[in-house]
Tab-separated table of C-alpha atoms in Angstrom:
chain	number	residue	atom	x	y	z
A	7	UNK	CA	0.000	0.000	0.000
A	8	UNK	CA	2.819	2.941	-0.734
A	9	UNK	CA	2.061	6.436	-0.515
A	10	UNK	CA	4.700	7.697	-2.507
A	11	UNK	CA	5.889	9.784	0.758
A	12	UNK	CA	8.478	8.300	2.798
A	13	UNK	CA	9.342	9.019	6.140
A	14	UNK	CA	12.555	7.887	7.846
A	15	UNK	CA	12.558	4.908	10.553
A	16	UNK	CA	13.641	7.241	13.276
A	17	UNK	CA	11.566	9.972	12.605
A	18	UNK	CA	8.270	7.406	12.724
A	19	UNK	CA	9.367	6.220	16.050
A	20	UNK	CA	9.963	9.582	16.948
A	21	UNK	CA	6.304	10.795	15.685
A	22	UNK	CA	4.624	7.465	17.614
A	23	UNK	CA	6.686	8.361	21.068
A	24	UNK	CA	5.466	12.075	20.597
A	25	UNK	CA	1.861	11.640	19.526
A	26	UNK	CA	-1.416	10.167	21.305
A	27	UNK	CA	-0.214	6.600	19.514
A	28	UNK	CA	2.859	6.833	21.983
A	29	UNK	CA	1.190	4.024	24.695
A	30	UNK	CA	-0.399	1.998	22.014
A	31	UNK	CA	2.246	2.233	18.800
A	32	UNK	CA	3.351	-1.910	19.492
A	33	UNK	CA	0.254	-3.079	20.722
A	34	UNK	CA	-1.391	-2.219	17.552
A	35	UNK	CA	1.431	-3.155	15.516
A	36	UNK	CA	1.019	-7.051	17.309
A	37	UNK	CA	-2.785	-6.397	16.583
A	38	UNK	CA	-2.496	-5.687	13.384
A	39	UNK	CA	-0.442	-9.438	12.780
A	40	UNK	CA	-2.851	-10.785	14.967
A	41	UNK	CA	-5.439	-10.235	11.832
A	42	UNK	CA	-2.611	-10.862	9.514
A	43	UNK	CA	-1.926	-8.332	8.299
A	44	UNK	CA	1.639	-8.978	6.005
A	45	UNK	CA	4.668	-7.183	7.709
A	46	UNK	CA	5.258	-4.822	5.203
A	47	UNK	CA	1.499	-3.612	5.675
A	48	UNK	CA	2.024	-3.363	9.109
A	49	UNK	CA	5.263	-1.052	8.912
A	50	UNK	CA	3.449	0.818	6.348
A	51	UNK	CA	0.138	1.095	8.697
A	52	UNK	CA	3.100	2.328	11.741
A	53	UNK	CA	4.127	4.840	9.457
A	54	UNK	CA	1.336	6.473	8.095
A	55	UNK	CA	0.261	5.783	12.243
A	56	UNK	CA	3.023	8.159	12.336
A	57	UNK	CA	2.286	10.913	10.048
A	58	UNK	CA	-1.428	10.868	11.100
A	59	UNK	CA	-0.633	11.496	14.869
A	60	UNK	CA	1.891	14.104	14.134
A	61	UNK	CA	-0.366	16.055	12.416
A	62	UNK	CA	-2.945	16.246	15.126
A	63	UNK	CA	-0.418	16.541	17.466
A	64	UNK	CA	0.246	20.078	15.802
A	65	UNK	CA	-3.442	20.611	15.810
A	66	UNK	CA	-3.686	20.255	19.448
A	67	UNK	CA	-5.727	17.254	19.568
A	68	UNK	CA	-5.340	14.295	22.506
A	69	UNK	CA	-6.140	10.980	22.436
A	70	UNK	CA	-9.290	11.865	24.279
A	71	UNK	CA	-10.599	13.753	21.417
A	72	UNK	CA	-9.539	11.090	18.500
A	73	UNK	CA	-12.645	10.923	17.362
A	74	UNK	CA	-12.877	14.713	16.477
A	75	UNK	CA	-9.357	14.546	15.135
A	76	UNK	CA	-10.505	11.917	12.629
A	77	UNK	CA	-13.568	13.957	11.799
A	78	UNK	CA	-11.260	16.887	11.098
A	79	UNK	CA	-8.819	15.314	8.619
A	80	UNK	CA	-11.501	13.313	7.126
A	81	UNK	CA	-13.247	16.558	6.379
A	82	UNK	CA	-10.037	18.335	4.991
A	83	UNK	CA	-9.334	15.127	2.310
A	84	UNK	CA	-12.868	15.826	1.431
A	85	UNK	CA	-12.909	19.393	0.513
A	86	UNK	CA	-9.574	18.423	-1.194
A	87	UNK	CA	-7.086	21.280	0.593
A	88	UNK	CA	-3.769	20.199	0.817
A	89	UNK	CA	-2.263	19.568	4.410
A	90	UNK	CA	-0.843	22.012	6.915
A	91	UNK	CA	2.182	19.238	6.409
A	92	UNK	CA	3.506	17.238	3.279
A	93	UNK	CA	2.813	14.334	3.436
A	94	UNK	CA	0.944	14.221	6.870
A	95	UNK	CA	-2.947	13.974	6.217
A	96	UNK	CA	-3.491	11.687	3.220
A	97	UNK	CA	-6.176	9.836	2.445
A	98	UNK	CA	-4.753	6.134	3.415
A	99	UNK	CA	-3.014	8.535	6.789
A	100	UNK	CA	-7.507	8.563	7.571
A	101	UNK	CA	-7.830	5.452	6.829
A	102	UNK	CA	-4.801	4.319	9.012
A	103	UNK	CA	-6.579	6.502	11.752
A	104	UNK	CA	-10.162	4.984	11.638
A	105	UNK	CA	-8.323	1.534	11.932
A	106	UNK	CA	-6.342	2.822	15.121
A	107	UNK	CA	-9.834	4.104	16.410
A	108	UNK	CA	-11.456	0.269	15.948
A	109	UNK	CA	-8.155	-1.028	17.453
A	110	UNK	CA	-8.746	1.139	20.645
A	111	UNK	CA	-12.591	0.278	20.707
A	112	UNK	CA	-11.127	-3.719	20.521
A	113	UNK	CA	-8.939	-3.204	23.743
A	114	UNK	CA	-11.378	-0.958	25.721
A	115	UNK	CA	-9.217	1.778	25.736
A	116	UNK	CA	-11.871	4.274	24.015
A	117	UNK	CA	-15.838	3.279	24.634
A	118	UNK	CA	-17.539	2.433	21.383
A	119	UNK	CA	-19.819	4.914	20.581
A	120	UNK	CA	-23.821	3.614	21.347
A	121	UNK	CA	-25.697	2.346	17.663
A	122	UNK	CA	-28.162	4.763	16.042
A	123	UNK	CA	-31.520	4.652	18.045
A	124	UNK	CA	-33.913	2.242	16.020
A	125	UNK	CA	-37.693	3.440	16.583
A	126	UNK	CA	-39.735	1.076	18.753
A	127	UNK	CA	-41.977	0.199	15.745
A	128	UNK	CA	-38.969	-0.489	13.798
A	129	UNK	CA	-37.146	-2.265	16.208
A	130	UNK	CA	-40.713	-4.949	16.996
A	131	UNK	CA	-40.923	-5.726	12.817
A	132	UNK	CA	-37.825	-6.887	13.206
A	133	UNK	CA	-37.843	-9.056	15.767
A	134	UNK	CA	-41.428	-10.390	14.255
A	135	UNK	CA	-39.839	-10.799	10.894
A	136	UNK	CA	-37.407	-13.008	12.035
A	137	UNK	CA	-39.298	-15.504	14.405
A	138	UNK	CA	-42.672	-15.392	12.237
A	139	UNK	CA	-41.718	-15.024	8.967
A	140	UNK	CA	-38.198	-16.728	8.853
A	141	UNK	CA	-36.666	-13.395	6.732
A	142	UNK	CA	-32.659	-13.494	5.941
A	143	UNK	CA	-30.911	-10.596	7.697
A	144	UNK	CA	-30.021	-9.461	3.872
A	145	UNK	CA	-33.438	-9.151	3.129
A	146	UNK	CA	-35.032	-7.694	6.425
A	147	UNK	CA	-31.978	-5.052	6.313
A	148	UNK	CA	-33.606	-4.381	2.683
A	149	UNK	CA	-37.090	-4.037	4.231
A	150	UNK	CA	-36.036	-1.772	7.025
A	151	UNK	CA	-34.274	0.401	4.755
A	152	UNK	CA	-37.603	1.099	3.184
A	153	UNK	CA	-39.324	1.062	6.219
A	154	UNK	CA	-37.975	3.727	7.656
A	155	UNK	CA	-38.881	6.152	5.676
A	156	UNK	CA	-42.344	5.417	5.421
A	157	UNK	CA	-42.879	5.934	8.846
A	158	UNK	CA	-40.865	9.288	9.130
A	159	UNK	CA	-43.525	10.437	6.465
A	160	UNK	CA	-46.653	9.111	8.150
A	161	UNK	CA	-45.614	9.234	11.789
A	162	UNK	CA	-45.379	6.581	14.585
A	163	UNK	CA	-49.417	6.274	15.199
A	164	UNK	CA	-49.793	3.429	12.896
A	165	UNK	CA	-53.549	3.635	14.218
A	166	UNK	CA	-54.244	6.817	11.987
A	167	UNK	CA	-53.008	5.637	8.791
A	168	UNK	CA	-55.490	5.137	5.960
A	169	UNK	CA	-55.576	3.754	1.981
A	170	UNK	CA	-55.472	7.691	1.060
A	171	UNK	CA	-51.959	8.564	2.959
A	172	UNK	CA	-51.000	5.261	2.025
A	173	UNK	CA	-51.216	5.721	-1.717
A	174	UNK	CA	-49.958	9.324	-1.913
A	175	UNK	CA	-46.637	8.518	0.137
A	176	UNK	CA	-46.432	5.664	-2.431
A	177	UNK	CA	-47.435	7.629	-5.616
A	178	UNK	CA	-44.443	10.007	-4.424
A	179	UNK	CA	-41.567	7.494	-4.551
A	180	UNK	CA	-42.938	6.717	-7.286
A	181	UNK	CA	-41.803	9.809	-8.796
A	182	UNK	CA	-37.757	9.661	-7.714
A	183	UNK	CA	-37.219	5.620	-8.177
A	184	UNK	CA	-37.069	3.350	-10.895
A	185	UNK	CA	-40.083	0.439	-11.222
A	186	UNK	CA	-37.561	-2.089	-9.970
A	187	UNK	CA	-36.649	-0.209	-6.943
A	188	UNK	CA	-40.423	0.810	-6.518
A	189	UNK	CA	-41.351	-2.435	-6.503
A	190	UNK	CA	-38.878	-3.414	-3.665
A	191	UNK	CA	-40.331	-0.446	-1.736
A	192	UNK	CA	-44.033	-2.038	-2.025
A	193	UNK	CA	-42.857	-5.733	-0.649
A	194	UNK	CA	-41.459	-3.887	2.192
A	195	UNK	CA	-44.035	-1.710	3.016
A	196	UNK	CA	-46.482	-4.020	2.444
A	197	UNK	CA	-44.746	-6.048	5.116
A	198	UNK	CA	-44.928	-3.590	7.521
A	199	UNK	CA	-48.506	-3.253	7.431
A	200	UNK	CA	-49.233	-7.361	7.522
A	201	UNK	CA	-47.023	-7.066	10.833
A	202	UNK	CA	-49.020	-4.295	12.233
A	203	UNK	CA	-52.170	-6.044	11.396
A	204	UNK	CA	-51.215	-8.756	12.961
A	205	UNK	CA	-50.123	-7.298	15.987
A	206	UNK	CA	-53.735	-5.327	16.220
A	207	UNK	CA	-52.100	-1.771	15.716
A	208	UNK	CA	-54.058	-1.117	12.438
A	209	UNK	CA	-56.994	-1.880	10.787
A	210	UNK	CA	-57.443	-5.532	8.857
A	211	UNK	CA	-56.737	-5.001	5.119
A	212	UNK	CA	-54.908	-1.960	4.997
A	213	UNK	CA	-52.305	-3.898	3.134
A	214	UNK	CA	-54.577	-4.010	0.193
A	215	UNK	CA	-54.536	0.020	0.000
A	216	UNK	CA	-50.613	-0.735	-1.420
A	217	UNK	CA	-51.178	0.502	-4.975
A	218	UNK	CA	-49.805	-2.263	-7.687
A	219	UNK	CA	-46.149	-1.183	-9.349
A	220	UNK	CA	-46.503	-1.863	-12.845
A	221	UNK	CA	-44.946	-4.461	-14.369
A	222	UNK	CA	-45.247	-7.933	-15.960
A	223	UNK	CA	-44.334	-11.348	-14.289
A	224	UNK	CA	-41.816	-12.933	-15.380
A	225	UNK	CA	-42.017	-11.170	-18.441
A	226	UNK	CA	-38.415	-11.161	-19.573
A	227	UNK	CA	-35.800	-13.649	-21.018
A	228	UNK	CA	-34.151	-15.136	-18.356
A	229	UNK	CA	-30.210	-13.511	-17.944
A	230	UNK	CA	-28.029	-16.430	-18.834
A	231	UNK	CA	-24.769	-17.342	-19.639
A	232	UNK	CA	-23.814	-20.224	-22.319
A	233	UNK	CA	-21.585	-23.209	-21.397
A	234	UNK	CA	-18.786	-22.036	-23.387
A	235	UNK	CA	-18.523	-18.903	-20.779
A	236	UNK	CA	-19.358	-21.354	-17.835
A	237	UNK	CA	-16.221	-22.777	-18.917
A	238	UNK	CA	-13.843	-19.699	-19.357
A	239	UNK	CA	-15.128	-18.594	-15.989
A	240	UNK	CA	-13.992	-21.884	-13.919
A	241	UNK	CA	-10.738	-22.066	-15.793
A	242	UNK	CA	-10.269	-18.382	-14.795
A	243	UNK	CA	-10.302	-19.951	-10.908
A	244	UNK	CA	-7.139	-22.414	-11.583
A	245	UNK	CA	-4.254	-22.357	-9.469
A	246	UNK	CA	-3.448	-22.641	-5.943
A	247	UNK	CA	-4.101	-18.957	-5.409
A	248	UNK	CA	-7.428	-19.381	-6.554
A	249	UNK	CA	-8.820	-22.424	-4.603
A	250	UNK	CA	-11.382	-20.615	-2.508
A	251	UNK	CA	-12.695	-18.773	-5.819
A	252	UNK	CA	-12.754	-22.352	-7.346
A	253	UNK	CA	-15.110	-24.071	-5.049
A	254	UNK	CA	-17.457	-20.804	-4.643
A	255	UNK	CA	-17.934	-20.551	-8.230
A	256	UNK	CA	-18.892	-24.282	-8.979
A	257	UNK	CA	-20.936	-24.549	-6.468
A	258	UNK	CA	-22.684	-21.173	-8.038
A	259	UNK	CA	-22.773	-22.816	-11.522
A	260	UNK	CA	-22.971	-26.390	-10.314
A	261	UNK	CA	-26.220	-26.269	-7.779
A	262	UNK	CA	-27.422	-22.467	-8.211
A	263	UNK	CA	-26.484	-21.292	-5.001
A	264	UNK	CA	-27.728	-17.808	-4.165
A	265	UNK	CA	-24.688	-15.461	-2.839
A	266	UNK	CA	-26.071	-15.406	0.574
A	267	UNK	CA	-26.226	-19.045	1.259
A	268	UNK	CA	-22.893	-19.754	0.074
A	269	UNK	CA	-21.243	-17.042	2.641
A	270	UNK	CA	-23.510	-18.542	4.884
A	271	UNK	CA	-21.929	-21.802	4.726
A	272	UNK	CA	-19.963	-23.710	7.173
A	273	UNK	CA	-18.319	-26.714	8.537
A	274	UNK	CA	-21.353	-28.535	9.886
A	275	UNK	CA	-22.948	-28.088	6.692
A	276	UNK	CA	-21.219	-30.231	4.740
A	277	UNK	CA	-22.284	-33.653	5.401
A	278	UNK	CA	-19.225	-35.886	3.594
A	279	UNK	CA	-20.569	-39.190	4.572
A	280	UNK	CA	-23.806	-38.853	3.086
A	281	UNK	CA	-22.786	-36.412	0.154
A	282	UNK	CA	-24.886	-33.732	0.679
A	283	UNK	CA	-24.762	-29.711	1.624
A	284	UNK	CA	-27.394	-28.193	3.954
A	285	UNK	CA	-28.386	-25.179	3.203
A	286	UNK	CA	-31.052	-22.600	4.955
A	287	UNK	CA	-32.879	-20.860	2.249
A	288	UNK	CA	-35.860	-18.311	2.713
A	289	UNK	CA	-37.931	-18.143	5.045
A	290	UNK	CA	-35.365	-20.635	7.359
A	291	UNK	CA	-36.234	-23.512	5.067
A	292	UNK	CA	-33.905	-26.784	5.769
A	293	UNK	CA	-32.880	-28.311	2.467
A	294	UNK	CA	-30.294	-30.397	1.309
A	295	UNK	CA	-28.308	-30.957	-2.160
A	296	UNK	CA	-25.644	-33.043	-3.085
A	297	UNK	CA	-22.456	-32.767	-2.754
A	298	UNK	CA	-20.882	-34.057	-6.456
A	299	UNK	CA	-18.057	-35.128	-6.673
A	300	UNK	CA	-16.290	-31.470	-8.589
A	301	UNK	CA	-17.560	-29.544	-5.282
A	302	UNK	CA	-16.186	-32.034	-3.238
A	303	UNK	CA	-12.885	-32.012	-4.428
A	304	UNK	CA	-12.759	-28.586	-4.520
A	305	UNK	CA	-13.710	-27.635	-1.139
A	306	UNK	CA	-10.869	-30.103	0.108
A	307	UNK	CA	-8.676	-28.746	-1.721
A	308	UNK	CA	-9.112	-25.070	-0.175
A	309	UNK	CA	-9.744	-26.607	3.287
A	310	UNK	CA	-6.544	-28.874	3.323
A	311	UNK	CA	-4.275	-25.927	1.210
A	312	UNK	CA	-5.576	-22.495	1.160
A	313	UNK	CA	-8.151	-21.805	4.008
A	314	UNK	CA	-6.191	-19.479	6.640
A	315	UNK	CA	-6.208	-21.165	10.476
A	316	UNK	CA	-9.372	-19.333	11.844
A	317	UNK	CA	-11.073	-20.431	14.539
A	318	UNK	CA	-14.628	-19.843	13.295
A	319	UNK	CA	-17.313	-22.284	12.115
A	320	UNK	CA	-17.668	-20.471	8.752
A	321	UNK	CA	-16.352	-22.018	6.178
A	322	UNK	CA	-14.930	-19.513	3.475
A	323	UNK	CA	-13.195	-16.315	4.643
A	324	UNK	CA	-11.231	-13.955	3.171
A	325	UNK	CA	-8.197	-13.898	1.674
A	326	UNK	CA	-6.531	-10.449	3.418
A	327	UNK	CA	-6.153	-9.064	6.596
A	328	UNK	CA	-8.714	-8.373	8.413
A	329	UNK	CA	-9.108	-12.282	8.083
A	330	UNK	CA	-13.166	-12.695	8.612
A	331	UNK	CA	-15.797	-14.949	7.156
A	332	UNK	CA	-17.316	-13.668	4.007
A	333	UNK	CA	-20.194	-11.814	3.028
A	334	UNK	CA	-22.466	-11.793	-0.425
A	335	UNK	CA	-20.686	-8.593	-1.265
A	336	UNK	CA	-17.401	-10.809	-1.188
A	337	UNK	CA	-19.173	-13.643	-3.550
A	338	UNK	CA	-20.660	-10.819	-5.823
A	339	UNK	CA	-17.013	-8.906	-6.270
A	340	UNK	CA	-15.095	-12.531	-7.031
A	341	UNK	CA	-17.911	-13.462	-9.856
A	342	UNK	CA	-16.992	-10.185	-10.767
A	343	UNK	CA	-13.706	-10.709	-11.209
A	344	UNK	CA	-13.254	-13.868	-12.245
A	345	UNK	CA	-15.877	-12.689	-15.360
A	346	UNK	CA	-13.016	-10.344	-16.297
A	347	UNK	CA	-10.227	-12.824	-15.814
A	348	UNK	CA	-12.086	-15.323	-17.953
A	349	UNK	CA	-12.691	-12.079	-20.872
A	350	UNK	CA	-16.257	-12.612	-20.540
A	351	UNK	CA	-18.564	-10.251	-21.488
A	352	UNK	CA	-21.831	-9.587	-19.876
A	353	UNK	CA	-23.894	-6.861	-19.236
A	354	UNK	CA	-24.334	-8.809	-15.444
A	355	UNK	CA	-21.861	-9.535	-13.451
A	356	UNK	CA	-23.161	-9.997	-10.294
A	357	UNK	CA	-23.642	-13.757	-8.725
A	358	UNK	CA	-26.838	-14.234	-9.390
A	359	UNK	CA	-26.176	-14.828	-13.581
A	360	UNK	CA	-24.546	-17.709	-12.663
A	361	UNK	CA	-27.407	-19.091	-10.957
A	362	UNK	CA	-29.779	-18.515	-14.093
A	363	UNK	CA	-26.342	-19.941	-15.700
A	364	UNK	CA	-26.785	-22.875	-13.928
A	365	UNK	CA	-30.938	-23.326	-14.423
A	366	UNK	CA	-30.417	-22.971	-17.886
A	367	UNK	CA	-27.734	-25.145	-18.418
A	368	UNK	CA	-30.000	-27.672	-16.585
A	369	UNK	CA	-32.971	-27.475	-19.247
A	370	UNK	CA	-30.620	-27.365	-22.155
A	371	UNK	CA	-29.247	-30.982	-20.750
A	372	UNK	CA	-32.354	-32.389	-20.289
A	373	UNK	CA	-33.504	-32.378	-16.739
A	374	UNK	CA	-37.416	-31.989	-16.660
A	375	UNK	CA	-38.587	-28.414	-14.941
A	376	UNK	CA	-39.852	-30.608	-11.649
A	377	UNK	CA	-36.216	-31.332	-11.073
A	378	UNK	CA	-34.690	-27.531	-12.346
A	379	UNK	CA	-37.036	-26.634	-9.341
A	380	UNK	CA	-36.397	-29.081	-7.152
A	381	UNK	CA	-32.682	-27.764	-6.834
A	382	UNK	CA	-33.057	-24.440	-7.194
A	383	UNK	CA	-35.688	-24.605	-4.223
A	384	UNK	CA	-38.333	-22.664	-5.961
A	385	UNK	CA	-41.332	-22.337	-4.091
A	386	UNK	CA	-43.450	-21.909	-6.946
A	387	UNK	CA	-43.836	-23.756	-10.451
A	388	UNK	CA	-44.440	-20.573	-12.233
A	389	UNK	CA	-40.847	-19.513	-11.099
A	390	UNK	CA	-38.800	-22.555	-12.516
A	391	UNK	CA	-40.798	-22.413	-15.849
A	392	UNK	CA	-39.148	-18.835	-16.592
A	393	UNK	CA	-36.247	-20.692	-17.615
A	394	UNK	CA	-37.985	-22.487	-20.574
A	395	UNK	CA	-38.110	-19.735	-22.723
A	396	UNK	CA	-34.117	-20.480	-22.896
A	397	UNK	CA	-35.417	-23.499	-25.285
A	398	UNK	CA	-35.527	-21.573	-28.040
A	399	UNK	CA	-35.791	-25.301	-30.245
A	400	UNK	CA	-38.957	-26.581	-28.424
A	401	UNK	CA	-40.564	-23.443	-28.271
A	402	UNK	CA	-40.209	-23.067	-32.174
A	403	UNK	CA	-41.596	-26.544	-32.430
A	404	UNK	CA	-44.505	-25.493	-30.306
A	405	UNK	CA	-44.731	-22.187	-31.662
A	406	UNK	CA	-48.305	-21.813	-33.874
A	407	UNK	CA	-48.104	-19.847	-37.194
A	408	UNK	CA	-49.789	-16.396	-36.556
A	409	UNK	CA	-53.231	-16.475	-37.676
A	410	UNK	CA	-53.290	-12.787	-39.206
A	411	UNK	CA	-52.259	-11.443	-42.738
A	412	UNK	CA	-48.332	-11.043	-42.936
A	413	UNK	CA	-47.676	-7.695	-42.151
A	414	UNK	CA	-46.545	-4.935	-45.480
């Protein structure tokens, strides 16, 4: 991580004995290889430590007032003025600071500061959402975040809220968000008001007053990519650098895994007696798949050689310092760039291509729709049959001539 300014060893001890990082400078430096962290990012992190403290040291800031100091140079790399010293306030100096700041949250030596407030209403969805309805914390954090809103607009009471406040908050968004996002907005809201139905804080069908976004069901050609692609894109995973990438990715194209449920994964999981992966789809549903043969390989592979000595029960993690278990974000950015490694082009590059991918690749082999569904864990029938427009032979066979004059 250079800088491109370079500060003698002497003068960084000098700046870490001076500064508010003088009691802490090799305590963070062993907490930093605690998360491994590679030594050369650790003397780097010490000297841009360095630079960071000396520069609020000449600001007159202590270490009881960190916080403010990292608010200050934060705010002066934003409005892009150059610093009272060369070299002293960069941006990677901030980011070195913020890191210190979690380091002295870690060890107690600065409180952590309380979470936002969450409104009572808010805070009781939630907690309903998750013991009634089963919902992933990915999608109830989606749900609050349209939430939220709603009830800043229509206040707290949910007792006074009718079908004609209801539909004008909603024909407003409509005005500022695509129909995409708008329709994300409705399932959430309309959430919200089956909860406080439920819960006898509103009046029975309310829900109902949620004005339809317009749209067609499964209306489009499913996003897909062919084999030949499917190919490029595991071969771009080879290596020994790349075993982790390697197992994530086949089991994306192999079984359709969503993004979530693969970070989601770990040790107890994998059943490799019986051959099989449990997984815990929506709504908490148990369900298991097998475990082929490719996927098994490949997992023991990054288990035996690459996986970093964690002591956590989740099974992928990352591959740099701050070593943690994995998120979707993590399984969206390696599709991504293992689609560019590969030279694919797609307009999608997320994960969730590869599960179509994988559906698709399914009917074009033969398996019958019952058995597309079956692994993919669709709930509904209507769902899996989306994919058979990706027949284009059988449809044309099907297809009936057009019983109106040719057009001029």
């Amino acid at each position: 991580m250079p800088t491109g300014v370079y500060v003698r060893k002497n003068a960084v001890e000098d700046r870490l004995k001076a500064g508010m990082a003088a009691d802490h400078a090799a305590d963070f430096a062993q907490w930093l290889r605690d998360r491994r962290y590679t030594p050369r990012t650790v003397i780097e992190k010490m000297r841009l430590l360095a630079s960071w403290t000396h520069w609020a040291r000449a600001e007159n800031y202590t270490l009881a007032a960190i916080r403010e100091a990292y608010a200050a140079s934060f705010a002066l790399i934003a409005a892009g003025q150059r610093p009272r010293f060369r070299g002293d306030v960069n941006q990677d100096a901030v980011e070195t600071a913020k890191l210190f700041i979690v380091y002295l949250e870690d060890r107690a030596v600065l409180a952590c500061l309380p979470a936002k407030p969450v409104a009572p209403l808010v805070a009781e969805f939630a907690a309903w959402a998750r013991e009634q309805r089963g919902l992933a914390e990915t999608t109830l954090a989606t749900y609050l975040g349209t939430i939220t809103p709603f009830i800043d607009a229509l206040g707290e009471t949910p007792s006074a809220y009718d079908a004609v406040t209801i539909r004008a908050y909603m024909t407003e968004r409509a005005k500022a968000v695509s129909i995409a996002r708008m329709k994300g907005i409705s399932v959430g809201i309309r959430a919200f008001l089956r909860f406080l139905i439920a819960t006898g804080r509103c009046r029975p069908g309310l829900d109902h007053a949620m004005p339809n976004v317009a749209g067609w069901r499964l209306a489009s050609i499913p996003r897909f990519l062919p084999d030949a692609d499917i190919t490029r894109i595991i071969g771009a995973c080879e290596g020994e650098r790349r075993l982790r990438d390697r197992a994530i990715i086949l089991m994306l194209v192999r079984l359709g895994l969503r993004a979530s449920e693969v970070a989601r994964l770990s040790f107890g999981d994998i059943d490799w007696r019986q051959g099989s992966i449990r997984l815990f789809g929506k709504g908490r549903r148990e369900e298991l798949l097998p475990l082929t043969q490719e996927i098994g390989d490949a997992l023991l592979a990054y288990i035996e050689r690459s996986r970093p000595t964690l002591a956590v029960p989740s099974l992928f993690i990352t591959e740099y310092a701050p070593l943690r278990p994995i998120d979707r974000i993590t399984v969206k950015c390696l599709v991504k760039r293992a689609l560019k490694r590969g030279g694919v082009e797609s307009h999608y590059k997320g994960a969730h291509i590869l599960r179509h991918s994988a559906a698709t690749a399914m009917l074009r082999h033969g398996v019958s729709l019952t058995n597309v569904g079956t692994v993919l864990r669709h709930r509904s029938p209507e769902m899996t049959a989306h994919y058979a427009k990706v027949d284009i032979a059988l449809l044309a066979a099907i297809a009936q001539p057009w019983p109106g004059r040719s057009p001029c």
